[in-house]
PDB file of C-alpha atoms and ligand atoms in Angstrom:
ATOM      1  CA  MET A   1     -15.889   8.352   6.990  1.00  0.00           C
ATOM      2  CA  GLN A   2     -12.497  10.028   7.266  1.00  0.00           C
ATOM      3  CA  LEU A   3      -8.967   8.710   7.628  1.00  0.00           C
ATOM      4  CA  LEU A   4      -6.109  10.415   9.438  1.00  0.00           C
ATOM      5  CA  VAL A   5      -2.679   9.716   7.980  1.00  0.00           C
ATOM      6  CA  ARG A   6       0.567   9.531   9.931  1.00  0.00           C
ATOM      7  CA  ARG A   7       3.988   7.898   9.655  1.00  0.00           C
ATOM      8  CA  MET A   8       4.276   4.356  11.003  1.00  0.00           C
ATOM      9  CA  GLU A   9       5.617   4.111  14.549  1.00  0.00           C
ATOM     10  CA  TRP A  10       7.082   1.388  16.743  1.00  0.00           C
ATOM     11  CA  GLU A  11       3.762   0.965  18.544  1.00  0.00           C
ATOM     12  CA  ASP A  12       2.106  -0.045  15.236  1.00  0.00           C
ATOM     13  CA  LEU A  13       4.278  -3.123  14.778  1.00  0.00           C
ATOM     14  CA  GLU A  14       2.259  -5.540  16.922  1.00  0.00           C
ATOM     15  CA  ARG A  15      -0.797  -4.718  14.866  1.00  0.00           C
ATOM     16  CA  ARG A  16       1.182  -5.150  11.658  1.00  0.00           C
ATOM     17  CA  VAL A  17       2.256  -8.630  12.773  1.00  0.00           C
ATOM     18  CA  ALA A  18      -1.330  -9.593  13.644  1.00  0.00           C
ATOM     19  CA  TRP A  19      -2.676  -8.394  10.283  1.00  0.00           C
ATOM     20  CA  PHE A  20       0.085 -10.019   8.214  1.00  0.00           C
ATOM     21  CA  ASN A  21      -0.483 -13.357   9.937  1.00  0.00           C
ATOM     22  CA  GLU A  22      -4.122 -13.378   8.749  1.00  0.00           C
ATOM     23  CA  PRO A  23      -4.734 -15.534   5.627  1.00  0.00           C
ATOM     24  CA  SER A  24      -6.510 -12.674   3.789  1.00  0.00           C
ATOM     25  CA  VAL A  25      -3.226 -10.770   3.947  1.00  0.00           C
ATOM     26  CA  PHE A  26      -0.449 -13.381   3.731  1.00  0.00           C
ATOM     27  CA  GLU A  27      -2.127 -15.153   0.805  1.00  0.00           C
ATOM     28  CA  HIS A  28      -1.618 -11.948  -1.195  1.00  0.00           C
ATOM     29  CA  MET A  29       1.667 -10.587   0.121  1.00  0.00           C
ATOM     30  CA  VAL A  30       5.192 -11.860  -0.370  1.00  0.00           C
ATOM     31  CA  ILE A  31       6.066 -12.576   3.249  1.00  0.00           C
ATOM     32  CA  ASP A  32       7.241 -15.590   5.174  1.00  0.00           C
ATOM     33  CA  ILE A  33       4.779 -16.703   7.801  1.00  0.00           C
ATOM     34  CA  PRO A  34       4.369 -16.865  10.676  1.00  0.00           C
ATOM     35  CA  LEU A  35       5.665 -13.343  10.958  1.00  0.00           C
ATOM     36  CA  SER A  36       7.108 -12.596  14.394  1.00  0.00           C
ATOM     37  CA  LEU A  37       7.281  -9.326  16.281  1.00  0.00           C
ATOM     38  CA  ALA A  38      11.074  -9.737  16.625  1.00  0.00           C
ATOM     39  CA  ARG A  39      11.516 -10.004  12.844  1.00  0.00           C
ATOM     40  CA  THR A  40       9.178  -7.066  12.286  1.00  0.00           C
ATOM     41  CA  LYS A  41      11.170  -4.949  14.760  1.00  0.00           C
ATOM     42  CA  GLU A  42      14.387  -5.784  12.869  1.00  0.00           C
ATOM     43  CA  TRP A  43      12.661  -4.832   9.621  1.00  0.00           C
ATOM     44  CA  PHE A  44      11.446  -1.526  11.084  1.00  0.00           C
ATOM     45  CA  HIS A  45      14.825  -0.703  12.587  1.00  0.00           C
ATOM     46  CA  LYS A  46      16.379  -0.802   9.099  1.00  0.00           C
ATOM     47  CA  ARG A  47      13.348   0.817   7.570  1.00  0.00           C
ATOM     48  CA  VAL A  48      13.376   4.008   9.684  1.00  0.00           C
ATOM     49  CA  ALA A  49      17.044   4.548   8.900  1.00  0.00           C
ATOM     50  CA  ASP A  50      16.516   4.171   5.156  1.00  0.00           C
ATOM     51  CA  PRO A  51      15.162   7.213   3.281  1.00  0.00           C
ATOM     52  CA  HIS A  52      14.119   5.022   0.354  1.00  0.00           C
ATOM     53  CA  ASN A  53      10.980   3.826   2.120  1.00  0.00           C
ATOM     54  CA  LEU A  54       8.036   5.684   3.606  1.00  0.00           C
ATOM     55  CA  ASP A  55       5.504   3.757   5.689  1.00  0.00           C
ATOM     56  CA  PHE A  56       2.196   5.219   6.817  1.00  0.00           C
ATOM     57  CA  VAL A  57      -0.732   4.251   9.020  1.00  0.00           C
ATOM     58  CA  PHE A  58      -4.319   5.264   8.248  1.00  0.00           C
ATOM     59  CA  ASP A  59      -6.525   5.742  11.326  1.00  0.00           C
ATOM     60  CA  LEU A  60     -10.305   6.116  11.241  1.00  0.00           C
ATOM     61  CA  ALA A  61     -11.013   9.631  12.488  1.00  0.00           C
ATOM     62  CA  ASN A  62     -13.955   8.416  14.589  1.00  0.00           C
ATOM     63  CA  GLY A  63     -12.916   4.806  15.124  1.00  0.00           C
ATOM     64  CA  GLY A  64     -13.148   2.933  18.410  1.00  0.00           C
ATOM     65  CA  SER A  65     -10.058   1.227  19.833  1.00  0.00           C
ATOM     66  CA  ASP A  66     -10.680  -1.900  17.706  1.00  0.00           C
ATOM     67  CA  THR A  67     -11.291  -0.164  14.365  1.00  0.00           C
ATOM     68  CA  ARG A  68      -9.180   2.965  14.732  1.00  0.00           C
ATOM     69  CA  ARG A  69      -6.103   1.642  12.923  1.00  0.00           C
ATOM     70  CA  CYS A  70      -7.626   0.525   9.650  1.00  0.00           C
ATOM     71  CA  ALA A  71      -4.844   0.438   7.050  1.00  0.00           C
ATOM     72  CA  MET A  72      -1.108   0.585   6.490  1.00  0.00           C
ATOM     73  CA  GLY A  73       0.703   1.346   3.305  1.00  0.00           C
ATOM     74  CA  GLY A  74       3.712   2.955   1.825  1.00  0.00           C
ATOM     75  CA  LEU A  75       6.111   3.786  -0.913  1.00  0.00           C
ATOM     76  CA  THR A  76       9.116   1.496  -1.032  1.00  0.00           C
ATOM     77  CA  ASP A  77      12.325   1.240  -3.044  1.00  0.00           C
ATOM     78  CA  ILE A  78      12.079   4.946  -3.752  1.00  0.00           C
ATOM     79  CA  SER A  79      14.637   5.705  -6.428  1.00  0.00           C
ATOM     80  CA  GLU A  80      15.708   9.310  -6.834  1.00  0.00           C
ATOM     81  CA  ARG A  81      17.640   8.490  -9.947  1.00  0.00           C
ATOM     82  CA  HIS A  82      14.688   6.829 -11.690  1.00  0.00           C
ATOM     83  CA  SER A  83      12.057   8.917  -9.896  1.00  0.00           C
ATOM     84  CA  ARG A  84       9.917   5.906  -9.118  1.00  0.00           C
ATOM     85  CA  ALA A  85       8.660   3.873  -6.175  1.00  0.00           C
ATOM     86  CA  GLU A  86       6.665   0.745  -5.466  1.00  0.00           C
ATOM     87  CA  LEU A  87       3.386   1.147  -3.574  1.00  0.00           C
ATOM     88  CA  TYR A  88       1.823  -1.290  -1.114  1.00  0.00           C
ATOM     89  CA  VAL A  89      -1.347  -1.188   0.972  1.00  0.00           C
ATOM     90  CA  VAL A  90      -2.894  -3.466   3.586  1.00  0.00           C
ATOM     91  CA  VAL A  91      -6.355  -2.889   5.030  1.00  0.00           C
ATOM     92  CA  LYS A  92      -7.183  -4.357   8.413  1.00  0.00           C
ATOM     93  CA  PRO A  93      -8.702  -7.828   7.875  1.00  0.00           C
ATOM     94  CA  GLY A  94     -12.458  -7.621   8.389  1.00  0.00           C
ATOM     95  CA  MET A  95     -12.665  -4.025   7.157  1.00  0.00           C
ATOM     96  CA  TYR A  96     -12.498  -4.701   3.410  1.00  0.00           C
ATOM     97  CA  GLY A  97     -15.025  -3.385   0.881  1.00  0.00           C
ATOM     98  CA  GLN A  98     -15.694  -0.016   2.518  1.00  0.00           C
ATOM     99  CA  GLY A  99     -13.472   2.089   0.287  1.00  0.00           C
ATOM    100  CA  ILE A 100     -10.570   2.286   2.770  1.00  0.00           C
ATOM    101  CA  GLY A 101      -8.039   0.642   0.423  1.00  0.00           C
ATOM    102  CA  THR A 102      -9.038   2.918  -2.433  1.00  0.00           C
ATOM    103  CA  ALA A 103      -8.732   6.034  -0.268  1.00  0.00           C
ATOM    104  CA  ALA A 104      -5.318   4.915   1.034  1.00  0.00           C
ATOM    105  CA  VAL A 105      -3.976   4.231  -2.477  1.00  0.00           C
ATOM    106  CA  MET A 106      -5.245   7.612  -3.718  1.00  0.00           C
ATOM    107  CA  TRP A 107      -3.525   9.322  -0.815  1.00  0.00           C
ATOM    108  CA  LEU A 108      -0.241   7.459  -1.352  1.00  0.00           C
ATOM    109  CA  CYS A 109      -0.247   8.369  -5.050  1.00  0.00           C
ATOM    110  CA  ASN A 110      -1.034  12.022  -4.324  1.00  0.00           C
ATOM    111  CA  TYR A 111       1.775  12.042  -1.773  1.00  0.00           C
ATOM    112  CA  GLY A 112       4.211  10.303  -4.115  1.00  0.00           C
ATOM    113  CA  PHE A 113       3.622  12.605  -7.063  1.00  0.00           C
ATOM    114  CA  LEU A 114       3.169  15.885  -5.169  1.00  0.00           C
ATOM    115  CA  GLU A 115       5.473  15.597  -2.171  1.00  0.00           C
ATOM    116  CA  VAL A 116       8.132  13.088  -3.246  1.00  0.00           C
ATOM    117  CA  GLY A 117       8.194  14.257  -6.871  1.00  0.00           C
ATOM    118  CA  LEU A 118       7.923  10.804  -8.406  1.00  0.00           C
ATOM    119  CA  ARG A 119       7.255  10.165 -12.094  1.00  0.00           C
ATOM    120  CA  ARG A 120       6.179   6.556 -11.722  1.00  0.00           C
ATOM    121  CA  ILE A 121       4.430   4.523  -9.036  1.00  0.00           C
ATOM    122  CA  TYR A 122       4.103   0.789  -9.599  1.00  0.00           C
ATOM    123  CA  VAL A 123       2.510  -2.137  -7.817  1.00  0.00           C
ATOM    124  CA  GLN A 124       3.308  -5.815  -7.951  1.00  0.00           C
ATOM    125  CA  THR A 125       0.571  -8.294  -7.143  1.00  0.00           C
ATOM    126  CA  VAL A 126       0.611 -12.054  -6.942  1.00  0.00           C
ATOM    127  CA  ASP A 127      -1.462 -14.058  -9.388  1.00  0.00           C
ATOM    128  CA  ASN A 128      -4.357 -14.694  -6.987  1.00  0.00           C
ATOM    129  CA  ASN A 129      -4.912 -11.024  -6.142  1.00  0.00           C
ATOM    130  CA  ASP A 130      -7.548 -10.013  -8.711  1.00  0.00           C
ATOM    131  CA  GLY A 131      -9.301  -7.790  -6.140  1.00  0.00           C
ATOM    132  CA  ALA A 132      -6.270  -5.558  -5.637  1.00  0.00           C
ATOM    133  CA  ARG A 133      -5.642  -5.400  -9.395  1.00  0.00           C
ATOM    134  CA  ARG A 134      -9.244  -4.226  -9.970  1.00  0.00           C
ATOM    135  CA  LEU A 135      -8.755  -1.519  -7.355  1.00  0.00           C
ATOM    136  CA  TYR A 136      -5.541  -0.260  -8.992  1.00  0.00           C
ATOM    137  CA  LYS A 137      -7.123  -0.435 -12.477  1.00  0.00           C
ATOM    138  CA  ARG A 138     -10.103   1.679 -11.364  1.00  0.00           C
ATOM    139  CA  LEU A 139      -7.645   4.332 -10.169  1.00  0.00           C
ATOM    140  CA  GLY A 140      -5.928   4.480 -13.561  1.00  0.00           C
ATOM    141  CA  PHE A 141      -3.020   2.061 -13.105  1.00  0.00           C
ATOM    142  CA  ILE A 142      -2.064   0.392 -16.398  1.00  0.00           C
ATOM    143  CA  HIS A 143      -1.350  -3.324 -16.468  1.00  0.00           C
ATOM    144  CA  GLU A 144       2.149  -3.555 -17.911  1.00  0.00           C
ATOM    145  CA  GLY A 145       2.830  -7.227 -17.820  1.00  0.00           C
ATOM    146  CA  VAL A 146       3.269 -10.489 -16.015  1.00  0.00           C
ATOM    147  CA  LEU A 147       6.550 -11.728 -14.595  1.00  0.00           C
ATOM    148  CA  ARG A 148       6.041 -15.435 -15.043  1.00  0.00           C
ATOM    149  CA  GLU A 149       6.751 -17.658 -12.032  1.00  0.00           C
ATOM    150  CA  HIS A 150       8.695 -14.743 -10.640  1.00  0.00           C
ATOM    151  CA  ILE A 151       8.379 -15.548  -6.959  1.00  0.00           C
ATOM    152  CA  ARG A 152       8.123 -18.490  -4.624  1.00  0.00           C
ATOM    153  CA  HIS A 153       4.932 -17.853  -2.730  1.00  0.00           C
ATOM    154  CA  HIS A 154       4.101 -20.223   0.127  1.00  0.00           C
ATOM    155  CA  GLY A 155       5.885 -23.095  -1.578  1.00  0.00           C
ATOM    156  CA  ARG A 156       4.715 -22.498  -5.166  1.00  0.00           C
ATOM    157  CA  PHE A 157       6.287 -20.523  -7.987  1.00  0.00           C
ATOM    158  CA  VAL A 158       3.701 -17.940  -9.007  1.00  0.00           C
ATOM    159  CA  ASP A 159       3.308 -15.130 -11.514  1.00  0.00           C
ATOM    160  CA  ARG A 160       3.648 -11.520 -10.479  1.00  0.00           C
ATOM    161  CA  HIS A 161       1.655  -8.762 -12.204  1.00  0.00           C
ATOM    162  CA  VAL A 162       3.005  -5.257 -12.659  1.00  0.00           C
ATOM    163  CA  GLN A 163       0.697  -2.231 -12.889  1.00  0.00           C
ATOM    164  CA  ALA A 164       1.851   1.363 -12.881  1.00  0.00           C
ATOM    165  CA  LEU A 165       0.585   4.915 -12.764  1.00  0.00           C
ATOM    166  CA  LEU A 166       2.780   7.548 -14.392  1.00  0.00           C
ATOM    167  CA  GLN A 167       2.682  11.144 -13.270  1.00  0.00           C
ATOM    168  CA  THR A 168       0.982  11.980 -16.584  1.00  0.00           C
ATOM    169  CA  ASP A 169      -1.717   9.307 -15.961  1.00  0.00           C
ATOM    170  CA  TRP A 170      -2.265  10.613 -12.428  1.00  0.00           C
ATOM    171  CA  ALA A 171      -2.627  14.202 -13.686  1.00  0.00           C
ATOM    172  CA  THR A 172      -5.824  13.206 -15.541  1.00  0.00           C
ATOM    173  CA  GLN A 173      -7.456  11.413 -12.591  1.00  0.00           C
ATOM    174  CA  PRO A 174     -10.485  13.111 -10.990  1.00  0.00           C
ATOM    175  CA  TRP A 175      -9.244  12.166  -7.501  1.00  0.00           C
ATOM    176  CA  ARG A 176      -5.822  13.775  -7.751  1.00  0.00           C
ATOM    177  CA  GLU A 177      -4.915  16.578  -5.373  1.00  0.00           C
ATOM    178  CA  GLU A 178      -3.859  19.798  -7.052  1.00  0.00           C
ATOM    179  CA  LYS A 179      -1.460  21.350  -4.564  1.00  0.00           C
ATOM    180  CA  GLN A 180      -0.498  19.561  -1.393  1.00  0.00           C
ATOM    181  CA  VAL A 181      -1.776  16.460   0.333  1.00  0.00           C
ATOM    182  CA  GLN A 182      -3.876  16.729   3.454  1.00  0.00           C
ATOM    183  CA  LEU A 183      -3.413  14.412   6.421  1.00  0.00           C
ATOM    184  CA  ARG A 184      -7.191  13.983   6.674  1.00  0.00           C
ATOM    185  CA  VAL A 185      -8.738  11.954   3.842  1.00  0.00           C
ATOM    186  CA  ASP A 186     -12.399  11.381   2.937  1.00  0.00           C
ATOM    187  CA  VAL A 187     -13.405   7.806   2.179  1.00  0.00           C
ATOM    188  CA  ARG A 188     -15.966   8.412  -0.523  1.00  0.00           C
ATOM    189  CA  ARG A 189     -19.059   6.252  -0.793  1.00  0.00           C
ATOM    190  CA  GLY A 190     -18.522   3.814  -3.632  1.00  0.00           C
ATOM    191  CA  SER A 191     -15.004   5.144  -4.084  1.00  0.00           C
ATOM    192  CA  GLY A 192     -14.112   1.669  -5.312  1.00  0.00           C
TER     193      GLY A 192
HETATM  194  C1  LIG B 201      -6.621  -5.129  -1.626  1.00  0.00           C
HETATM  195  C2  LIG B 201      -7.126  -4.342  -0.425  1.00  0.00           C
HETATM  196  C3  LIG B 201      -6.090  -3.296  -0.053  1.00  0.00           C
HETATM  197  C4  LIG B 201      -8.431  -3.649  -0.821  1.00  0.00           C
HETATM  198  O1  LIG B 201      -8.860  -2.845   0.273  1.00  0.00           O
HETATM  199  P1  LIG B 201     -10.411  -2.474   0.458  1.00  0.00           P
HETATM  200  O2  LIG B 201     -10.510  -1.498   1.553  1.00  0.00           O
HETATM  201  O3  LIG B 201     -11.208  -3.708   0.571  1.00  0.00           O
HETATM  202  O4  LIG B 201     -10.697  -1.772  -0.951  1.00  0.00           O
HETATM  203  P2  LIG B 201     -11.987  -0.942  -1.358  1.00  0.00           P
HETATM  204  O5  LIG B 201     -13.076  -1.143  -0.379  1.00  0.00           O
HETATM  205  O6  LIG B 201     -11.546   0.441  -1.616  1.00  0.00           O
HETATM  206  O7  LIG B 201     -12.364  -1.605  -2.745  1.00  0.00           O
HETATM  207  C5  LIG B 201     -12.536  -3.008  -2.810  1.00  0.00           C
HETATM  208  C6  LIG B 201     -13.955  -3.425  -3.135  1.00  0.00           C
HETATM  209  O8  LIG B 201     -14.930  -2.800  -2.323  1.00  0.00           O
HETATM  210  C7  LIG B 201     -15.871  -2.077  -3.123  1.00  0.00           C
HETATM  211  N1  LIG B 201     -16.080  -0.779  -2.455  1.00  0.00           N
HETATM  212  C8  LIG B 201     -15.369   0.331  -2.586  1.00  0.00           C
HETATM  213  N2  LIG B 201     -15.886   1.326  -1.838  1.00  0.00           N
HETATM  214  C9  LIG B 201     -16.937   0.813  -1.204  1.00  0.00           C
HETATM  215  C10 LIG B 201     -17.876   1.324  -0.280  1.00  0.00           C
HETATM  216  N3  LIG B 201     -17.815   2.608   0.124  1.00  0.00           N
HETATM  217  N4  LIG B 201     -18.827   0.497   0.196  1.00  0.00           N
HETATM  218  C11 LIG B 201     -18.887  -0.787  -0.231  1.00  0.00           C
HETATM  219  N5  LIG B 201     -18.037  -1.341  -1.110  1.00  0.00           N
HETATM  220  C12 LIG B 201     -17.082  -0.548  -1.592  1.00  0.00           C
HETATM  221  C13 LIG B 201     -15.215  -1.883  -4.429  1.00  0.00           C
HETATM  222  O9  LIG B 201     -16.162  -1.797  -5.481  1.00  0.00           O
HETATM  223  C14 LIG B 201     -14.337  -3.090  -4.539  1.00  0.00           C
HETATM  224  O10 LIG B 201     -15.086  -4.149  -5.096  1.00  0.00           O
HETATM  225  P3  LIG B 201     -14.462  -5.308  -6.010  1.00  0.00           P
HETATM  226  O11 LIG B 201     -13.570  -6.135  -5.127  1.00  0.00           O
HETATM  227  O12 LIG B 201     -15.655  -6.072  -6.483  1.00  0.00           O
HETATM  228  O13 LIG B 201     -13.667  -4.730  -7.122  1.00  0.00           O
HETATM  229  C15 LIG B 201      -7.437  -5.272   0.775  1.00  0.00           C
HETATM  230  O14 LIG B 201      -8.259  -6.318   0.329  1.00  0.00           O
HETATM  231  C16 LIG B 201      -6.191  -5.866   1.431  1.00  0.00           C
HETATM  232  O15 LIG B 201      -5.610  -5.262   2.317  1.00  0.00           O
HETATM  233  N6  LIG B 201      -5.773  -7.088   0.995  1.00  0.00           N
HETATM  234  C17 LIG B 201      -4.609  -7.764   1.555  1.00  0.00           C
HETATM  235  C18 LIG B 201      -3.301  -7.068   1.176  1.00  0.00           C
HETATM  236  C19 LIG B 201      -3.196  -6.844  -0.321  1.00  0.00           C
HETATM  237  O16 LIG B 201      -3.542  -7.695  -1.123  1.00  0.00           O
HETATM  238  N7  LIG B 201      -2.681  -5.665  -0.706  1.00  0.00           N
HETATM  239  C20 LIG B 201      -2.518  -5.296  -2.106  1.00  0.00           C
HETATM  240  C21 LIG B 201      -1.210  -5.746  -2.632  1.00  0.00           C
HETATM  241  S1  LIG B 201       0.014  -4.510  -2.364  1.00  0.00           S
END
């Protein structure tokens, strides 16, 4: 299975809204639901004008019209001064457990360290998101701590976990790219 990577476009927003309004996504992401297309368009309008965020879509190279767009993700709050960014990833609900999330995170890290020149990529996950934390841990992210009751998440104050991969951690990972990232990515069997 292969993924094709491209920047997010206006035509992806309807799909983004549909995915984010699914419980398997909104239970793990800090968003207000229901998410509307109008609010997402406002978000994207600001987003495309702001160089501190990069949003990507991962398409299955041989996917049909229903499975073609299989993940979205990005690097946000990119700080030149601190040479760091936050990473996020969302796989299409119903397509979990096939290695797509792992492949997307690997690609985003390779892109961040090689093309953006970052020194640190971090992720923040809500308390109930053990699955995502396992994925990041397998890829070498170090658990740095818990921000206790840091966010209000669907009416409850919940803990937020921080994990990060430094450029020096990434340099020792078997999955890292050496030179430049490709826009075609292999999803490896058992890559999780
Ligand atoms: C977290 C998330 C991105 C994971 O995506 P995914 O595509 O399911 O991830 P992977 O398939 O690469 O790995 C997840 C599991 O599948 C297993 N797996 C990996 N490759 C596999 C393969 N080729 N075949 C079967 N299973 C596989 C892994 O062992 C892993 O198992 P585990 O949950 O027991 O640890 C996805 O669940 C998601 O989008 N969640 C909602 C949004 C979210 O929480 N995002 C993260 C916060 S930023």
